[in-house]
Amino acid sequence: MNVAFVLLTHNPDEPAGIERSIAALAAGLRELGHRALIIAAGPGTPADDENLLRLTSLTLPRPALEEHLTALLADSAPVEQEVRGLLAGHAVDLVCWVDAVWGLGYLSPAPAGTATTLMVHVPRTDAPLYRSLEHRPDRVLTVSDFMVAELAREGVDSTGWAVVPNALMHTLTPPAPDEREALRERGPVRIVARAEPHKGIAELLKAHPAELSRPVQIVLAEAGFEYWPGMQNDVLTECRALAAGLPDVEILPAMPWQKVPGFLAGAAVTVVSSTSPETFGNVAAEALSVGTPVVGYGLGHLPALTGPAGRMTALDSGPGVLWQAVVGLLDDPASYHAASAAGPLQVAAHTPAAVAQTFLDAVGAAR
């Protein structure tokens, strides 16, 4: 099969969960012998390869707002024509609109006879989603059972949607038991997040406990999109100022995708402090894969993903209780090592090839 994913914001190593999930799914399809292309807006980057097709009819600013995109697509004919031409020219059998807007699902510019799939990664219930559904895609996919239930709760008919979880593109062997014990005793708390207010990093820093007595290292990454002008800069500025007043707390820059698992493997624990539900939880999955326990708010898919490999707290209990859960887990060797051992088992099925096969089964195209 020739499969194409349309995600306008895609860039190699873009620090965003949807971009990373699509890259891993595409890698899994190629591992199974299929061709997987990604169609994105310009500008191109030196890291682009032959599987990343750049539109010449659409160039996005960085960072881009959704209002930028809708303004650029006020006359959508050139983009629709170019997308159709690319799909036809590459003999694409199946095209996936990765989002209602950023994946052009609301336009659905597929050549006649090309199978279409709409991916719903975030719980949006606005006009673009309904316009995307009105195009009657052959299949609608989402990333977790939570998303199926959440959209139904919001009034969207999600019956018949298929769940295709995210895959782990880069994996490592977890630290040995003696290394893990050393991390429990004195290893750092490490956190990886996008510079977005709902990731809860500023609130977490404000509640930082003096008794923690170990390093806290936070990777905050700027993506190619944001929700309002200056959002990411505001988050970074606030978090850096807060960290500067705390003992042994660092705000680190973004790192390449392949380095994230190793960074998390060297942590005693990671914290997912998102104050809005994680629809999947890529960073949590990467931490679990290397045996690093996850502490977070029990929202969205995170409790099901983490299972016994960490501890969940209630959002309304606040970030102070998150820190208490971190300290409590680190101070309980038996519970800590049980959580660490459970982590890789929680995500063992999330290999690129296995997830790609789930995708193929879901779209009715398994060979």
mmCIF file of C-alpha atoms in Angstrom:
data_model
loop_
_atom_site.group_PDB
_atom_site.id
_atom_site.type_symbol
_atom_site.label_atom_id
_atom_site.label_comp_id
_atom_site.label_asym_id
_atom_site.label_seq_id
_atom_site.Cartn_x
_atom_site.Cartn_y
_atom_site.Cartn_z
ATOM 1 C CA MET A 1 0.000 0.000 0.000
ATOM 2 C CA ASN A 2 0.873 3.624 -0.458
ATOM 3 C CA VAL A 3 -0.338 5.618 2.554
ATOM 4 C CA ALA A 4 -0.118 9.388 2.955
ATOM 5 C CA PHE A 5 -0.595 11.398 6.145
ATOM 6 C CA VAL A 6 -1.482 15.079 5.828
ATOM 7 C CA LEU A 7 -0.216 17.105 8.788
ATOM 8 C CA LEU A 8 0.700 20.667 7.841
ATOM 9 C CA THR A 9 2.851 21.331 10.928
ATOM 10 C CA HIS A 10 5.019 18.243 10.582
ATOM 11 C CA ASN A 11 8.771 18.704 10.876
ATOM 12 C CA PRO A 12 11.467 16.168 11.775
ATOM 13 C CA ASP A 13 11.890 16.269 15.565
ATOM 14 C CA GLU A 14 8.955 18.650 16.055
ATOM 15 C CA PRO A 15 8.445 18.589 19.844
ATOM 16 C CA ALA A 16 4.755 17.718 19.711
ATOM 17 C CA GLY A 17 2.920 14.492 20.403
ATOM 18 C CA ILE A 18 0.858 14.225 17.219
ATOM 19 C CA GLU A 19 3.875 14.802 14.979
ATOM 20 C CA ARG A 20 5.854 12.192 16.892
ATOM 21 C CA SER A 21 3.003 9.662 16.745
ATOM 22 C CA ILE A 22 2.634 10.034 12.985
ATOM 23 C CA ALA A 23 6.367 9.635 12.441
ATOM 24 C CA ALA A 24 6.310 6.411 14.494
ATOM 25 C CA LEU A 25 3.248 5.062 12.679
ATOM 26 C CA ALA A 26 4.825 5.824 9.306
ATOM 27 C CA ALA A 27 8.007 4.035 10.398
ATOM 28 C CA GLY A 28 5.940 1.007 11.412
ATOM 29 C CA LEU A 29 4.165 0.893 8.057
ATOM 30 C CA ARG A 30 7.497 0.974 6.264
ATOM 31 C CA GLU A 31 8.744 -1.834 8.506
ATOM 32 C CA LEU A 32 5.757 -3.896 7.316
ATOM 33 C CA GLY A 33 6.665 -3.228 3.685
ATOM 34 C CA HIS A 34 4.298 -0.372 2.869
ATOM 35 C CA ARG A 35 5.137 3.092 1.614
ATOM 36 C CA ALA A 36 4.295 5.918 4.016
ATOM 37 C CA LEU A 37 4.463 9.576 3.031
ATOM 38 C CA ILE A 38 3.820 12.712 5.076
ATOM 39 C CA ILE A 39 2.487 15.839 3.367
ATOM 40 C CA ALA A 40 3.258 19.083 5.209
ATOM 41 C CA ALA A 41 3.333 22.799 4.596
ATOM 42 C CA GLY A 42 6.523 24.675 3.861
ATOM 43 C CA PRO A 43 9.110 25.790 4.624
ATOM 44 C CA GLY A 44 11.320 22.758 4.306
ATOM 45 C CA THR A 45 14.184 21.892 6.632
ATOM 46 C CA PRO A 46 17.617 20.301 6.044
ATOM 47 C CA ALA A 47 16.346 17.201 7.869
ATOM 48 C CA ASP A 48 13.532 16.542 5.353
ATOM 49 C CA ASP A 49 13.792 13.232 3.515
ATOM 50 C CA GLU A 50 12.153 11.660 0.477
ATOM 51 C CA ASN A 51 9.137 10.593 2.523
ATOM 52 C CA LEU A 52 8.251 14.164 3.551
ATOM 53 C CA LEU A 53 6.482 16.061 0.771
ATOM 54 C CA ARG A 54 6.362 19.841 1.149
ATOM 55 C CA LEU A 55 3.522 21.891 -0.283
ATOM 56 C CA THR A 56 4.654 24.782 -2.447
ATOM 57 C CA SER A 57 1.215 26.403 -2.221
ATOM 58 C CA LEU A 58 1.270 26.832 1.560
ATOM 59 C CA THR A 59 3.993 28.133 3.873
ATOM 60 C CA LEU A 60 3.348 28.547 7.588
ATOM 61 C CA PRO A 61 4.970 31.071 9.924
ATOM 62 C CA ARG A 62 6.720 29.686 12.994
ATOM 63 C CA PRO A 63 5.046 29.512 15.367
ATOM 64 C CA ALA A 64 1.714 29.345 13.579
ATOM 65 C CA LEU A 65 -1.729 30.007 14.991
ATOM 66 C CA GLU A 66 -4.835 28.283 13.702
ATOM 67 C CA GLU A 67 -6.097 31.712 12.648
ATOM 68 C CA HIS A 68 -2.968 32.077 10.474
ATOM 69 C CA LEU A 69 -3.826 28.841 8.739
ATOM 70 C CA THR A 70 -7.483 29.656 8.174
ATOM 71 C CA ALA A 71 -6.471 33.062 6.753
ATOM 72 C CA LEU A 72 -3.951 31.435 4.405
ATOM 73 C CA LEU A 73 -6.649 28.976 3.327
ATOM 74 C CA ALA A 74 -9.323 31.610 2.705
ATOM 75 C CA ASP A 75 -8.892 30.558 -0.910
ATOM 76 C CA SER A 76 -8.189 26.861 -0.454
ATOM 77 C CA ALA A 77 -8.268 25.923 -4.131
ATOM 78 C CA PRO A 78 -4.467 26.016 -4.721
ATOM 79 C CA VAL A 79 -3.748 23.824 -1.692
ATOM 80 C CA GLU A 80 -6.547 21.389 -2.522
ATOM 81 C CA GLN A 81 -5.307 21.108 -6.090
ATOM 82 C CA GLU A 82 -1.717 20.496 -4.990
ATOM 83 C CA VAL A 83 -2.718 17.869 -2.416
ATOM 84 C CA ARG A 84 -4.835 16.020 -4.957
ATOM 85 C CA GLY A 85 -1.964 16.153 -7.426
ATOM 86 C CA LEU A 86 0.518 14.756 -4.894
ATOM 87 C CA LEU A 87 -1.836 11.943 -3.892
ATOM 88 C CA ALA A 88 -2.505 11.019 -7.517
ATOM 89 C CA GLY A 89 1.128 11.394 -8.569
ATOM 90 C CA HIS A 90 2.334 9.077 -5.815
ATOM 91 C CA ALA A 91 -0.479 6.573 -6.429
ATOM 92 C CA VAL A 92 -1.672 6.880 -2.838
ATOM 93 C CA ASP A 93 -4.184 4.193 -1.875
ATOM 94 C CA LEU A 94 -5.155 5.691 1.487
ATOM 95 C CA VAL A 95 -4.876 9.270 2.739
ATOM 96 C CA CYS A 96 -5.146 10.165 6.426
ATOM 97 C CA TRP A 97 -6.215 13.637 7.429
ATOM 98 C CA VAL A 98 -4.361 13.829 10.740
ATOM 99 C CA ASP A 99 -6.546 16.641 12.095
ATOM 100 C CA ALA A 100 -9.727 18.455 11.135
ATOM 101 C CA VAL A 101 -7.830 21.705 10.445
ATOM 102 C CA TRP A 102 -4.061 21.113 10.587
ATOM 103 C CA GLY A 103 -4.581 17.879 8.635
ATOM 104 C CA LEU A 104 -7.066 19.398 6.134
ATOM 105 C CA GLY A 105 -9.836 17.025 7.177
ATOM 106 C CA TYR A 106 -12.409 19.780 6.802
ATOM 107 C CA LEU A 107 -11.442 20.130 3.128
ATOM 108 C CA SER A 108 -10.764 16.438 2.446
ATOM 109 C CA PRO A 109 -9.096 17.052 -0.934
ATOM 110 C CA ALA A 110 -8.727 13.429 -2.028
ATOM 111 C CA PRO A 111 -8.842 12.270 -5.652
ATOM 112 C CA ALA A 112 -11.851 10.176 -6.585
ATOM 113 C CA GLY A 113 -11.344 6.546 -5.614
ATOM 114 C CA THR A 114 -8.777 7.240 -2.859
ATOM 115 C CA ALA A 115 -9.722 5.820 0.525
ATOM 116 C CA THR A 116 -9.800 8.408 3.317
ATOM 117 C CA THR A 117 -9.302 8.296 7.063
ATOM 118 C CA LEU A 118 -9.845 11.082 9.567
ATOM 119 C CA MET A 119 -7.707 11.053 12.702
ATOM 120 C CA VAL A 120 -9.039 12.746 15.836
ATOM 121 C CA HIS A 121 -6.181 13.281 18.274
ATOM 122 C CA VAL A 122 -7.700 16.057 20.390
ATOM 123 C CA PRO A 123 -11.252 16.483 21.737
ATOM 124 C CA ARG A 124 -12.356 19.328 19.481
ATOM 125 C CA THR A 125 -16.088 19.634 18.878
ATOM 126 C CA ASP A 126 -16.155 22.645 16.577
ATOM 127 C CA ALA A 127 -17.282 23.328 13.028
ATOM 128 C CA PRO A 128 -14.100 21.947 11.373
ATOM 129 C CA LEU A 129 -14.639 18.568 13.038
ATOM 130 C CA TYR A 130 -18.241 18.377 11.880
ATOM 131 C CA ARG A 131 -17.247 19.507 8.389
ATOM 132 C CA SER A 132 -14.605 16.775 8.347
ATOM 133 C CA LEU A 133 -17.176 14.165 9.363
ATOM 134 C CA GLU A 134 -19.595 15.431 6.711
ATOM 135 C CA HIS A 135 -17.056 14.369 4.073
ATOM 136 C CA ARG A 136 -17.813 10.809 5.231
ATOM 137 C CA PRO A 137 -14.278 9.448 5.639
ATOM 138 C CA ASP A 138 -14.053 5.715 5.195
ATOM 139 C CA ARG A 139 -12.782 5.399 8.765
ATOM 140 C CA VAL A 140 -12.374 7.635 11.806
ATOM 141 C CA LEU A 141 -9.459 6.839 14.099
ATOM 142 C CA THR A 142 -8.492 8.098 17.517
ATOM 143 C CA VAL A 143 -5.770 7.254 20.022
ATOM 144 C CA SER A 144 -7.526 5.940 23.121
ATOM 145 C CA ASP A 145 -10.779 4.650 24.545
ATOM 146 C CA PHE A 146 -10.854 7.853 26.566
ATOM 147 C CA MET A 147 -11.195 9.836 23.338
ATOM 148 C CA VAL A 148 -14.104 7.695 22.095
ATOM 149 C CA ALA A 149 -15.945 8.236 25.382
ATOM 150 C CA GLU A 150 -15.022 11.917 25.684
ATOM 151 C CA LEU A 151 -16.264 12.832 22.202
ATOM 152 C CA ALA A 152 -19.477 10.891 22.821
ATOM 153 C CA ARG A 153 -19.909 12.828 26.069
ATOM 154 C CA GLU A 154 -19.505 16.042 24.067
ATOM 155 C CA GLY A 155 -22.285 14.977 21.708
ATOM 156 C CA VAL A 156 -20.218 13.596 18.813
ATOM 157 C CA ASP A 157 -21.321 10.252 17.393
ATOM 158 C CA SER A 158 -18.127 8.265 17.945
ATOM 159 C CA THR A 159 -19.716 4.848 17.484
ATOM 160 C CA GLY A 160 -17.695 2.912 14.967
ATOM 161 C CA TRP A 161 -14.509 4.849 15.601
ATOM 162 C CA ALA A 162 -11.390 2.704 15.882
ATOM 163 C CA VAL A 163 -8.614 3.134 18.443
ATOM 164 C CA VAL A 164 -5.047 3.117 17.149
ATOM 165 C CA PRO A 165 -2.645 3.955 20.011
ATOM 166 C CA ASN A 166 0.600 5.810 19.581
ATOM 167 C CA ALA A 167 3.804 3.882 19.002
ATOM 168 C CA LEU A 168 7.224 4.253 20.607
ATOM 169 C CA MET A 169 9.635 5.047 17.808
ATOM 170 C CA HIS A 170 12.806 4.917 19.925
ATOM 171 C CA THR A 171 13.324 2.306 22.633
ATOM 172 C CA LEU A 172 16.144 1.444 25.019
ATOM 173 C CA THR A 173 16.905 -1.334 27.472
ATOM 174 C CA PRO A 174 15.771 -0.169 30.919
ATOM 175 C CA PRO A 175 18.424 0.399 33.589
ATOM 176 C CA ALA A 176 19.481 -2.700 35.534
ATOM 177 C CA PRO A 177 17.990 -3.180 39.043
ATOM 178 C CA ASP A 178 21.058 -1.831 40.821
ATOM 179 C CA GLU A 179 21.079 1.252 38.588
ATOM 180 C CA ARG A 180 17.367 1.732 39.212
ATOM 181 C CA GLU A 181 17.913 1.532 42.967
ATOM 182 C CA ALA A 182 20.636 4.170 42.730
ATOM 183 C CA LEU A 183 18.213 6.384 40.807
ATOM 184 C CA ARG A 184 15.539 5.860 43.457
ATOM 185 C CA GLU A 185 17.934 6.908 46.168
ATOM 186 C CA ARG A 186 19.428 10.008 44.566
ATOM 187 C CA GLY A 187 18.419 10.318 40.899
ATOM 188 C CA PRO A 188 16.811 13.455 39.476
ATOM 189 C CA VAL A 189 13.163 14.098 38.765
ATOM 190 C CA ARG A 190 13.026 14.624 35.003
ATOM 191 C CA ILE A 191 10.121 16.095 33.076
ATOM 192 C CA VAL A 192 9.595 16.592 29.334
ATOM 193 C CA ALA A 193 6.829 18.875 28.126
ATOM 194 C CA ARG A 194 5.793 21.294 25.434
ATOM 195 C CA ALA A 195 5.785 24.962 26.442
ATOM 196 C CA GLU A 196 2.037 25.141 26.946
ATOM 197 C CA PRO A 197 0.176 26.510 29.994
ATOM 198 C CA HIS A 198 -1.988 23.380 30.362
ATOM 199 C CA LYS A 199 1.123 21.250 30.932
ATOM 200 C CA GLY A 200 1.071 22.657 34.462
ATOM 201 C CA ILE A 201 4.821 23.216 34.796
ATOM 202 C CA ALA A 202 4.595 26.679 36.344
ATOM 203 C CA GLU A 203 2.122 25.438 38.950
ATOM 204 C CA LEU A 204 4.385 22.483 39.681
ATOM 205 C CA LEU A 205 7.368 24.775 40.229
ATOM 206 C CA LYS A 206 5.380 27.054 42.524
ATOM 207 C CA ALA A 207 4.623 24.020 44.694
ATOM 208 C CA HIS A 208 8.196 22.656 44.658
ATOM 209 C CA PRO A 209 8.854 21.144 48.123
ATOM 210 C CA ALA A 210 11.963 22.177 50.011
ATOM 211 C CA GLU A 211 12.321 18.635 51.374
ATOM 212 C CA LEU A 212 12.716 17.062 47.920
ATOM 213 C CA SER A 213 16.525 17.375 48.148
ATOM 214 C CA ARG A 214 17.254 16.102 44.648
ATOM 215 C CA PRO A 215 17.667 17.711 41.200
ATOM 216 C CA VAL A 216 14.664 18.591 39.058
ATOM 217 C CA GLN A 217 15.418 18.825 35.342
ATOM 218 C CA ILE A 218 12.661 20.022 33.009
ATOM 219 C CA VAL A 219 12.855 19.994 29.224
ATOM 220 C CA LEU A 220 10.513 22.666 27.868
ATOM 221 C CA ALA A 221 10.198 22.666 24.091
ATOM 222 C CA GLU A 222 8.742 25.217 21.681
ATOM 223 C CA ALA A 223 6.663 23.722 18.868
ATOM 224 C CA GLY A 224 5.834 25.169 15.469
ATOM 225 C CA PHE A 225 2.361 26.175 16.612
ATOM 226 C CA GLU A 226 0.734 27.868 19.577
ATOM 227 C CA TYR A 227 -2.758 28.801 20.672
ATOM 228 C CA TRP A 228 -2.284 32.571 20.982
ATOM 229 C CA PRO A 229 0.562 34.960 20.118
ATOM 230 C CA GLY A 230 3.480 34.723 22.537
ATOM 231 C CA MET A 231 2.070 31.740 24.440
ATOM 232 C CA GLN A 232 5.252 29.686 24.408
ATOM 233 C CA ASN A 233 7.513 32.605 25.220
ATOM 234 C CA ASP A 234 5.308 33.517 28.168
ATOM 235 C CA VAL A 235 5.467 29.955 29.514
ATOM 236 C CA LEU A 236 9.234 29.746 29.129
ATOM 237 C CA THR A 237 9.804 33.149 30.718
ATOM 238 C CA GLU A 238 7.660 32.314 33.740
ATOM 239 C CA CYS A 239 9.116 28.850 34.249
ATOM 240 C CA ARG A 240 12.715 30.039 33.928
ATOM 241 C CA ALA A 241 12.082 32.778 36.476
ATOM 242 C CA LEU A 242 10.512 30.313 38.898
ATOM 243 C CA ALA A 243 13.321 27.787 38.449
ATOM 244 C CA ALA A 244 15.951 30.447 39.067
ATOM 245 C CA GLY A 245 14.620 30.899 42.591
ATOM 246 C CA LEU A 246 14.596 27.201 43.457
ATOM 247 C CA PRO A 247 17.460 24.944 44.590
ATOM 248 C CA ASP A 248 18.814 22.554 41.932
ATOM 249 C CA VAL A 249 16.013 23.127 39.406
ATOM 250 C CA GLU A 250 16.897 23.522 35.713
ATOM 251 C CA ILE A 251 14.861 24.398 32.623
ATOM 252 C CA LEU A 252 16.507 22.651 29.673
ATOM 253 C CA PRO A 253 16.017 23.208 25.933
ATOM 254 C CA ALA A 254 14.299 20.783 23.591
ATOM 255 C CA MET A 255 16.139 17.636 22.577
ATOM 256 C CA PRO A 256 15.864 15.332 19.528
ATOM 257 C CA TRP A 257 13.199 12.622 19.695
ATOM 258 C CA GLN A 258 15.717 9.798 19.893
ATOM 259 C CA LYS A 259 17.336 11.268 23.014
ATOM 260 C CA VAL A 260 14.151 11.525 25.088
ATOM 261 C CA PRO A 261 14.005 7.846 26.210
ATOM 262 C CA GLY A 262 17.605 7.977 27.421
ATOM 263 C CA PHE A 263 16.967 11.213 29.275
ATOM 264 C CA LEU A 264 13.946 9.684 31.008
ATOM 265 C CA ALA A 265 15.834 6.435 31.708
ATOM 266 C CA GLY A 266 18.195 8.457 33.861
ATOM 267 C CA ALA A 267 15.373 9.800 36.032
ATOM 268 C CA ALA A 268 14.192 8.543 39.395
ATOM 269 C CA VAL A 269 10.658 9.432 38.368
ATOM 270 C CA THR A 270 8.855 11.653 35.870
ATOM 271 C CA VAL A 271 5.853 13.862 36.477
ATOM 272 C CA VAL A 272 3.024 14.512 34.010
ATOM 273 C CA SER A 273 1.366 17.591 35.471
ATOM 274 C CA SER A 274 -1.032 18.338 32.597
ATOM 275 C CA THR A 275 -4.147 20.065 33.903
ATOM 276 C CA SER A 276 -6.175 19.058 30.848
ATOM 277 C CA PRO A 277 -6.612 15.383 29.920
ATOM 278 C CA GLU A 278 -3.812 13.666 28.052
ATOM 279 C CA THR A 279 -5.512 11.973 25.115
ATOM 280 C CA PHE A 280 -2.670 9.453 24.948
ATOM 281 C CA GLY A 281 0.527 10.440 26.802
ATOM 282 C CA ASN A 282 3.670 10.035 24.679
ATOM 283 C CA VAL A 283 6.120 11.181 27.336
ATOM 284 C CA ALA A 284 4.560 8.897 29.927
ATOM 285 C CA ALA A 285 4.804 5.963 27.512
ATOM 286 C CA GLU A 286 8.484 6.681 26.870
ATOM 287 C CA ALA A 287 9.181 6.865 30.597
ATOM 288 C CA LEU A 288 7.357 3.587 31.218
ATOM 289 C CA SER A 289 9.317 1.888 28.441
ATOM 290 C CA VAL A 290 12.576 2.460 30.346
ATOM 291 C CA GLY A 291 11.173 1.578 33.762
ATOM 292 C CA THR A 292 10.818 5.120 35.076
ATOM 293 C CA PRO A 293 7.664 5.430 37.204
ATOM 294 C CA VAL A 294 5.120 8.112 36.269
ATOM 295 C CA VAL A 295 3.327 10.387 38.708
ATOM 296 C CA GLY A 296 0.514 12.516 37.323
ATOM 297 C CA TYR A 297 -3.030 13.722 37.562
ATOM 298 C CA GLY A 298 -5.541 10.953 36.891
ATOM 299 C CA LEU A 299 -6.946 12.572 33.754
ATOM 300 C CA GLY A 300 -7.679 11.294 30.262
ATOM 301 C CA HIS A 301 -5.823 8.201 29.103
ATOM 302 C CA LEU A 302 -2.962 8.601 31.576
ATOM 303 C CA PRO A 303 -4.352 6.302 34.330
ATOM 304 C CA ALA A 304 -5.015 3.464 31.859
ATOM 305 C CA LEU A 305 -1.624 3.922 30.204
ATOM 306 C CA THR A 306 0.312 4.009 33.477
ATOM 307 C CA GLY A 307 -1.632 1.359 35.395
ATOM 308 C CA PRO A 308 0.487 -0.005 38.263
ATOM 309 C CA ALA A 309 3.633 1.702 36.939
ATOM 310 C CA GLY A 310 3.159 4.923 38.878
ATOM 311 C CA ARG A 311 0.773 6.944 40.970
ATOM 312 C CA MET A 312 -2.147 9.170 39.963
ATOM 313 C CA THR A 313 -3.608 11.984 42.051
ATOM 314 C CA ALA A 314 -6.750 14.090 41.739
ATOM 315 C CA LEU A 315 -6.435 17.346 39.803
ATOM 316 C CA ASP A 316 -8.372 19.292 42.420
ATOM 317 C CA SER A 317 -5.841 18.183 45.060
ATOM 318 C CA GLY A 318 -3.306 20.413 43.334
ATOM 319 C CA PRO A 319 0.410 20.171 42.527
ATOM 320 C CA GLY A 320 1.444 19.912 46.172
ATOM 321 C CA VAL A 321 -0.165 16.474 46.322
ATOM 322 C CA LEU A 322 1.657 15.520 43.101
ATOM 323 C CA TRP A 323 4.945 16.259 44.841
ATOM 324 C CA GLN A 324 3.784 14.295 47.898
ATOM 325 C CA ALA A 325 3.117 11.320 45.605
ATOM 326 C CA VAL A 326 6.608 11.649 44.141
ATOM 327 C CA VAL A 327 8.240 11.718 47.574
ATOM 328 C CA GLY A 328 6.031 8.902 48.859
ATOM 329 C CA LEU A 329 6.908 6.642 45.941
ATOM 330 C CA LEU A 330 10.628 7.355 46.201
ATOM 331 C CA ASP A 331 10.558 6.624 49.926
ATOM 332 C CA ASP A 332 8.887 3.213 49.435
ATOM 333 C CA PRO A 333 11.464 0.879 47.822
ATOM 334 C CA ALA A 334 9.089 -2.069 47.327
ATOM 335 C CA SER A 335 6.361 0.012 45.674
ATOM 336 C CA TYR A 336 8.912 1.923 43.635
ATOM 337 C CA HIS A 337 10.560 -1.169 42.156
ATOM 338 C CA ALA A 338 7.186 -2.807 41.504
ATOM 339 C CA ALA A 339 6.136 0.296 39.552
ATOM 340 C CA SER A 340 9.434 0.351 37.680
ATOM 341 C CA ALA A 341 9.118 -3.325 36.704
ATOM 342 C CA ALA A 342 5.533 -2.797 35.524
ATOM 343 C CA GLY A 343 6.411 0.102 33.232
ATOM 344 C CA PRO A 344 7.849 -1.757 30.215
ATOM 345 C CA LEU A 345 4.971 -4.257 30.362
ATOM 346 C CA GLN A 346 2.429 -1.432 30.123
ATOM 347 C CA VAL A 347 3.782 -0.318 26.732
ATOM 348 C CA ALA A 348 5.255 -3.562 25.361
ATOM 349 C CA ALA A 349 2.628 -3.707 22.618
ATOM 350 C CA HIS A 350 3.350 -0.163 21.407
ATOM 351 C CA THR A 351 6.012 -1.027 18.848
ATOM 352 C CA PRO A 352 5.803 0.773 15.493
ATOM 353 C CA ALA A 353 5.109 -2.443 13.594
ATOM 354 C CA ALA A 354 2.401 -3.609 16.002
ATOM 355 C CA VAL A 355 0.660 -0.236 15.969
ATOM 356 C CA ALA A 356 0.958 -0.086 12.186
ATOM 357 C CA GLN A 357 -0.764 -3.469 11.974
ATOM 358 C CA THR A 358 -3.530 -2.197 14.253
ATOM 359 C CA PHE A 359 -3.872 0.784 11.893
ATOM 360 C CA LEU A 360 -4.095 -1.467 8.840
ATOM 361 C CA ASP A 361 -6.678 -3.690 10.518
ATOM 362 C CA ALA A 362 -8.698 -0.632 11.497
ATOM 363 C CA VAL A 363 -8.817 0.774 7.990
ATOM 364 C CA GLY A 364 -9.635 -2.629 6.500
ATOM 365 C CA ALA A 365 -6.438 -2.737 4.507
ATOM 366 C CA ALA A 366 -4.431 -5.485 6.243
ATOM 367 C CA ARG A 367 -2.764 -7.855 3.797
#
